[in-house]
Amino acid sequence: MSSTVISRTRFSVLDRSRTREGRPPGEALRDTVALAREAEALGYHRFWVSEHHGVPGVAGSAPTVLAAAVAAATRSIRVGTGGVMLPNHRPLVVAEQFGVLESLFPGRVDMGLGRSVGFTDGVRKALGRDKDDAEDFAAQLGELLDWFTGGSPTGVRARPAEGLTVPPFVLALGEGARIAARAGLPMVIGDLRGRQKMLRGIDQYRSLFRPSRWAAEPYVVISGTVAVAGTEAEARRLLVSEAWSLAYSRTHGTFPPLAPAESVEARTMTAKEREFYESALAGHIAGTPDQVAHELETVLKETGADEVLVTTSAYDRTGLLDSFRRLAALFAPGR
């Protein structure tokens, strides 16, 4: 079953290279590259990777390096970052990295940019950053984009970035929607569970949007977890491992590798853990193909989004790939 609104919407994948209990981090990175190949074959529009530092449950700490591996292993799918956290880096270095990527893989590279700094004091200290650095994001973004157009008061030129066009996207959390609008950039906004907050951010973005050399009109990418399976229970089960990791991080202060669904379901949780776990399971788009199609149709009509960035993580790699296949059958039937 496919609807017009779904079939005319782009669907893309963000993979966070989640590690799995008892397995080496390198496997998670190889799984990311393998998933990118599958996503390309299924007709997904882009494949993005993320940036996390010092997190036991995430192997993806160097997104431009991983994006290069993904681009080298694929042929046509757009490849990028969701995102490079700009406050952690010098804009010149980010421009150079994306200039190299675009030079190696012309016309396929996206530059997704976020304003988060490290999650903990220890990580921020190791990066030489503090929480306040996120407040400079708009200025950092402007400086980064200037390196591509050749404008720098230092007299330095960004090689090989200068003169290249690498589409920038802003990951909009909080202030991000206003920054994306004023800079005239496409915006990625999540998550699907906070529908009213998402709609407010999108409305604000569209109302404040100023056309730029990067985008003539607003472009909205909505992001979140989508799980499709033969039954509603199977789809929900795909979400169990990630929900437990989130609950554990909220109660223990560290984000762990994914545990198998059966071990999570067999676990005796404290009242607080159970509360966070149930909350983490709620509100996602998950179910049979018909249920997911109906829910996607609703959210796409509500938001007017141009694209959906699917961020689902699961311990069960076979089930996860099956979910991506079933979703692709909704937006690209018969492919």
PDB file of C-alpha atoms in Angstrom, residues 167-309:
ATOM      1  CA  PRO A 167      24.615  21.485   0.570  1.00  0.00           C
ATOM      2  CA  PRO A 168      24.447  22.515   4.255  1.00  0.00           C
ATOM      3  CA  PHE A 169      21.639  21.397   6.592  1.00  0.00           C
ATOM      4  CA  VAL A 170      21.013  22.609  10.144  1.00  0.00           C
ATOM      5  CA  LEU A 171      19.951  20.106  12.801  1.00  0.00           C
ATOM      6  CA  ALA A 172      17.318  22.119  14.609  1.00  0.00           C
ATOM      7  CA  LEU A 173      17.071  21.607  18.333  1.00  0.00           C
ATOM      8  CA  GLY A 174      15.670  24.610  20.192  1.00  0.00           C
ATOM      9  CA  GLU A 175      17.259  27.722  18.695  1.00  0.00           C
ATOM     10  CA  GLY A 176      18.290  25.764  15.571  1.00  0.00           C
ATOM     11  CA  ALA A 177      15.057  26.472  13.649  1.00  0.00           C
ATOM     12  CA  ARG A 178      15.592  30.239  13.856  1.00  0.00           C
ATOM     13  CA  ILE A 179      19.263  29.927  12.917  1.00  0.00           C
ATOM     14  CA  ALA A 180      18.447  27.716   9.892  1.00  0.00           C
ATOM     15  CA  ALA A 181      15.745  30.153   8.742  1.00  0.00           C
ATOM     16  CA  ARG A 182      17.910  33.267   9.028  1.00  0.00           C
ATOM     17  CA  ALA A 183      20.813  31.566   7.233  1.00  0.00           C
ATOM     18  CA  GLY A 184      18.449  30.352   4.492  1.00  0.00           C
ATOM     19  CA  LEU A 185      19.383  26.696   4.947  1.00  0.00           C
ATOM     20  CA  PRO A 186      17.442  23.418   4.842  1.00  0.00           C
ATOM     21  CA  MET A 187      16.446  22.228   8.323  1.00  0.00           C
ATOM     22  CA  VAL A 188      16.359  18.795   9.948  1.00  0.00           C
ATOM     23  CA  ILE A 189      13.988  18.657  12.902  1.00  0.00           C
ATOM     24  CA  GLY A 190      13.095  15.842  15.315  1.00  0.00           C
ATOM     25  CA  ASP A 191      11.744  13.981  16.824  1.00  0.00           C
ATOM     26  CA  LEU A 192       8.483  12.427  15.669  1.00  0.00           C
ATOM     27  CA  ARG A 193       7.423  11.777  19.268  1.00  0.00           C
ATOM     28  CA  GLY A 194       7.174  15.492  20.132  1.00  0.00           C
ATOM     29  CA  ARG A 195       4.718  16.373  17.381  1.00  0.00           C
ATOM     30  CA  GLN A 196       3.513  19.725  18.724  1.00  0.00           C
ATOM     31  CA  LYS A 197       7.037  20.962  19.443  1.00  0.00           C
ATOM     32  CA  MET A 198       8.087  19.838  15.963  1.00  0.00           C
ATOM     33  CA  LEU A 199       5.177  21.694  14.340  1.00  0.00           C
ATOM     34  CA  ARG A 200       6.028  24.875  16.258  1.00  0.00           C
ATOM     35  CA  GLY A 201       9.650  24.649  15.099  1.00  0.00           C
ATOM     36  CA  ILE A 202       8.598  24.115  11.470  1.00  0.00           C
ATOM     37  CA  ASP A 203       6.145  27.048  11.563  1.00  0.00           C
ATOM     38  CA  GLN A 204       8.843  29.290  13.025  1.00  0.00           C
ATOM     39  CA  TYR A 205      11.350  28.160  10.400  1.00  0.00           C
ATOM     40  CA  ARG A 206       8.994  28.805   7.492  1.00  0.00           C
ATOM     41  CA  SER A 207       7.887  32.208   8.782  1.00  0.00           C
ATOM     42  CA  LEU A 208      11.459  33.447   9.370  1.00  0.00           C
ATOM     43  CA  PHE A 209      13.089  31.871   6.302  1.00  0.00           C
ATOM     44  CA  ARG A 210      15.261  34.162   4.192  1.00  0.00           C
ATOM     45  CA  PRO A 211      16.330  32.852   0.754  1.00  0.00           C
ATOM     46  CA  SER A 212      20.075  32.353   0.320  1.00  0.00           C
ATOM     47  CA  ARG A 213      22.545  31.077  -2.257  1.00  0.00           C
ATOM     48  CA  TRP A 214      22.069  27.674  -0.600  1.00  0.00           C
ATOM     49  CA  ALA A 215      18.255  27.457  -0.707  1.00  0.00           C
ATOM     50  CA  ALA A 216      15.629  29.578  -2.466  1.00  0.00           C
ATOM     51  CA  GLU A 217      12.819  28.327  -0.246  1.00  0.00           C
ATOM     52  CA  PRO A 218      12.338  26.409   3.023  1.00  0.00           C
ATOM     53  CA  TYR A 219      13.208  22.715   2.989  1.00  0.00           C
ATOM     54  CA  VAL A 220      12.039  20.621   5.933  1.00  0.00           C
ATOM     55  CA  VAL A 221      13.415  17.192   6.880  1.00  0.00           C
ATOM     56  CA  ILE A 222      11.604  15.523   9.780  1.00  0.00           C
ATOM     57  CA  SER A 223      13.544  12.860  11.674  1.00  0.00           C
ATOM     58  CA  GLY A 224      12.691  10.052  14.030  1.00  0.00           C
ATOM     59  CA  THR A 225      12.225   6.346  14.590  1.00  0.00           C
ATOM     60  CA  VAL A 226      10.137   4.355  12.118  1.00  0.00           C
ATOM     61  CA  ALA A 227       9.799   0.572  12.525  1.00  0.00           C
ATOM     62  CA  VAL A 228       7.819  -1.663  10.162  1.00  0.00           C
ATOM     63  CA  ALA A 229       7.198  -5.384  10.682  1.00  0.00           C
ATOM     64  CA  GLY A 230       4.672  -8.112   9.990  1.00  0.00           C
ATOM     65  CA  THR A 231       2.837  -7.389  13.250  1.00  0.00           C
ATOM     66  CA  GLU A 232       2.565  -4.440  15.611  1.00  0.00           C
ATOM     67  CA  ALA A 233       4.229  -6.473  18.382  1.00  0.00           C
ATOM     68  CA  GLU A 234       7.239  -7.326  16.175  1.00  0.00           C
ATOM     69  CA  ALA A 235       7.668  -3.671  15.207  1.00  0.00           C
ATOM     70  CA  ARG A 236       7.514  -2.575  18.836  1.00  0.00           C
ATOM     71  CA  ARG A 237      10.035  -5.268  19.767  1.00  0.00           C
ATOM     72  CA  LEU A 238      12.573  -3.699  17.403  1.00  0.00           C
ATOM     73  CA  LEU A 239      12.463  -0.583  19.591  1.00  0.00           C
ATOM     74  CA  VAL A 240      13.061  -2.350  22.924  1.00  0.00           C
ATOM     75  CA  SER A 241      16.880  -2.344  22.877  1.00  0.00           C
ATOM     76  CA  GLU A 242      17.199   1.378  22.134  1.00  0.00           C
ATOM     77  CA  ALA A 243      14.473   2.228  24.665  1.00  0.00           C
ATOM     78  CA  TRP A 244      16.413   0.423  27.397  1.00  0.00           C
ATOM     79  CA  SER A 245      19.659   2.221  26.459  1.00  0.00           C
ATOM     80  CA  LEU A 246      17.843   5.548  26.783  1.00  0.00           C
ATOM     81  CA  ALA A 247      16.287   4.558  30.111  1.00  0.00           C
ATOM     82  CA  TYR A 248      19.669   3.372  31.408  1.00  0.00           C
ATOM     83  CA  SER A 249      21.361   6.605  30.343  1.00  0.00           C
ATOM     84  CA  ARG A 250      18.731   8.678  32.136  1.00  0.00           C
ATOM     85  CA  THR A 251      19.151   6.706  35.360  1.00  0.00           C
ATOM     86  CA  HIS A 252      22.897   5.851  35.295  1.00  0.00           C
ATOM     87  CA  GLY A 253      24.422   8.756  33.365  1.00  0.00           C
ATOM     88  CA  THR A 254      26.026   6.697  30.580  1.00  0.00           C
ATOM     89  CA  PHE A 255      24.602   5.482  27.279  1.00  0.00           C
ATOM     90  CA  PRO A 256      25.309   1.733  26.924  1.00  0.00           C
ATOM     91  CA  PRO A 257      25.576  -0.660  23.957  1.00  0.00           C
ATOM     92  CA  LEU A 258      22.327  -2.201  22.720  1.00  0.00           C
ATOM     93  CA  ALA A 259      21.188  -5.310  24.589  1.00  0.00           C
ATOM     94  CA  PRO A 260      19.118  -8.090  22.971  1.00  0.00           C
ATOM     95  CA  ALA A 261      15.356  -7.531  23.259  1.00  0.00           C
ATOM     96  CA  GLU A 262      14.877 -10.771  25.229  1.00  0.00           C
ATOM     97  CA  SER A 263      17.352  -9.738  27.918  1.00  0.00           C
ATOM     98  CA  VAL A 264      15.697  -6.313  28.215  1.00  0.00           C
ATOM     99  CA  GLU A 265      12.235  -7.866  28.503  1.00  0.00           C
ATOM    100  CA  ALA A 266      13.477 -10.283  31.170  1.00  0.00           C
ATOM    101  CA  ARG A 267      15.085  -7.511  33.226  1.00  0.00           C
ATOM    102  CA  THR A 268      13.743  -6.416  36.595  1.00  0.00           C
ATOM    103  CA  MET A 269      13.632  -2.626  36.383  1.00  0.00           C
ATOM    104  CA  THR A 270      13.365  -0.075  39.158  1.00  0.00           C
ATOM    105  CA  ALA A 271      10.280   2.146  39.090  1.00  0.00           C
ATOM    106  CA  LYS A 272      12.336   5.010  37.654  1.00  0.00           C
ATOM    107  CA  GLU A 273      13.946   2.793  35.002  1.00  0.00           C
ATOM    108  CA  ARG A 274      10.527   1.420  34.022  1.00  0.00           C
ATOM    109  CA  GLU A 275       9.103   4.914  33.734  1.00  0.00           C
ATOM    110  CA  PHE A 276      11.902   6.087  31.399  1.00  0.00           C
ATOM    111  CA  TYR A 277      11.767   2.807  29.456  1.00  0.00           C
ATOM    112  CA  GLU A 278       8.014   3.026  28.780  1.00  0.00           C
ATOM    113  CA  SER A 279       8.405   6.682  27.855  1.00  0.00           C
ATOM    114  CA  ALA A 280      11.219   5.818  25.417  1.00  0.00           C
ATOM    115  CA  LEU A 281       9.000   3.194  23.739  1.00  0.00           C
ATOM    116  CA  ALA A 282       6.054   5.559  23.262  1.00  0.00           C
ATOM    117  CA  GLY A 283       5.144   7.802  20.360  1.00  0.00           C
ATOM    118  CA  HIS A 284       7.305   6.353  17.575  1.00  0.00           C
ATOM    119  CA  ILE A 285       5.902   5.365  14.188  1.00  0.00           C
ATOM    120  CA  ALA A 286       5.858   1.584  14.513  1.00  0.00           C
ATOM    121  CA  GLY A 287       3.553  -1.162  13.275  1.00  0.00           C
ATOM    122  CA  THR A 288       2.464  -3.068  10.189  1.00  0.00           C
ATOM    123  CA  PRO A 289       2.940  -1.522   6.727  1.00  0.00           C
ATOM    124  CA  ASP A 290      -0.682  -0.303   6.695  1.00  0.00           C
ATOM    125  CA  GLN A 291      -0.398   1.219  10.186  1.00  0.00           C
ATOM    126  CA  VAL A 292       2.891   2.940   9.361  1.00  0.00           C
ATOM    127  CA  ALA A 293       1.586   4.243   6.028  1.00  0.00           C
ATOM    128  CA  HIS A 294      -1.431   5.775   7.779  1.00  0.00           C
ATOM    129  CA  GLU A 295       0.723   7.394  10.471  1.00  0.00           C
ATOM    130  CA  LEU A 296       3.284   8.698   7.956  1.00  0.00           C
ATOM    131  CA  GLU A 297       0.520  10.137   5.802  1.00  0.00           C
ATOM    132  CA  THR A 298      -0.844  11.980   8.838  1.00  0.00           C
ATOM    133  CA  VAL A 299       2.507  13.430   9.910  1.00  0.00           C
ATOM    134  CA  LEU A 300       3.481  14.418   6.364  1.00  0.00           C
ATOM    135  CA  LYS A 301       0.198  16.257   5.896  1.00  0.00           C
ATOM    136  CA  GLU A 302       0.560  17.961   9.304  1.00  0.00           C
ATOM    137  CA  THR A 303       4.139  19.079   8.719  1.00  0.00           C
ATOM    138  CA  GLY A 304       4.283  19.518   4.937  1.00  0.00           C
ATOM    139  CA  ALA A 305       7.764  17.979   5.220  1.00  0.00           C
ATOM    140  CA  ASP A 306       9.856  17.456   2.102  1.00  0.00           C
ATOM    141  CA  GLU A 307      11.768  14.487   3.488  1.00  0.00           C
ATOM    142  CA  VAL A 308      11.811  11.911   6.294  1.00  0.00           C
ATOM    143  CA  LEU A 309      15.138  10.973   7.929  1.00  0.00           C
TER     144      LEU A 309
END
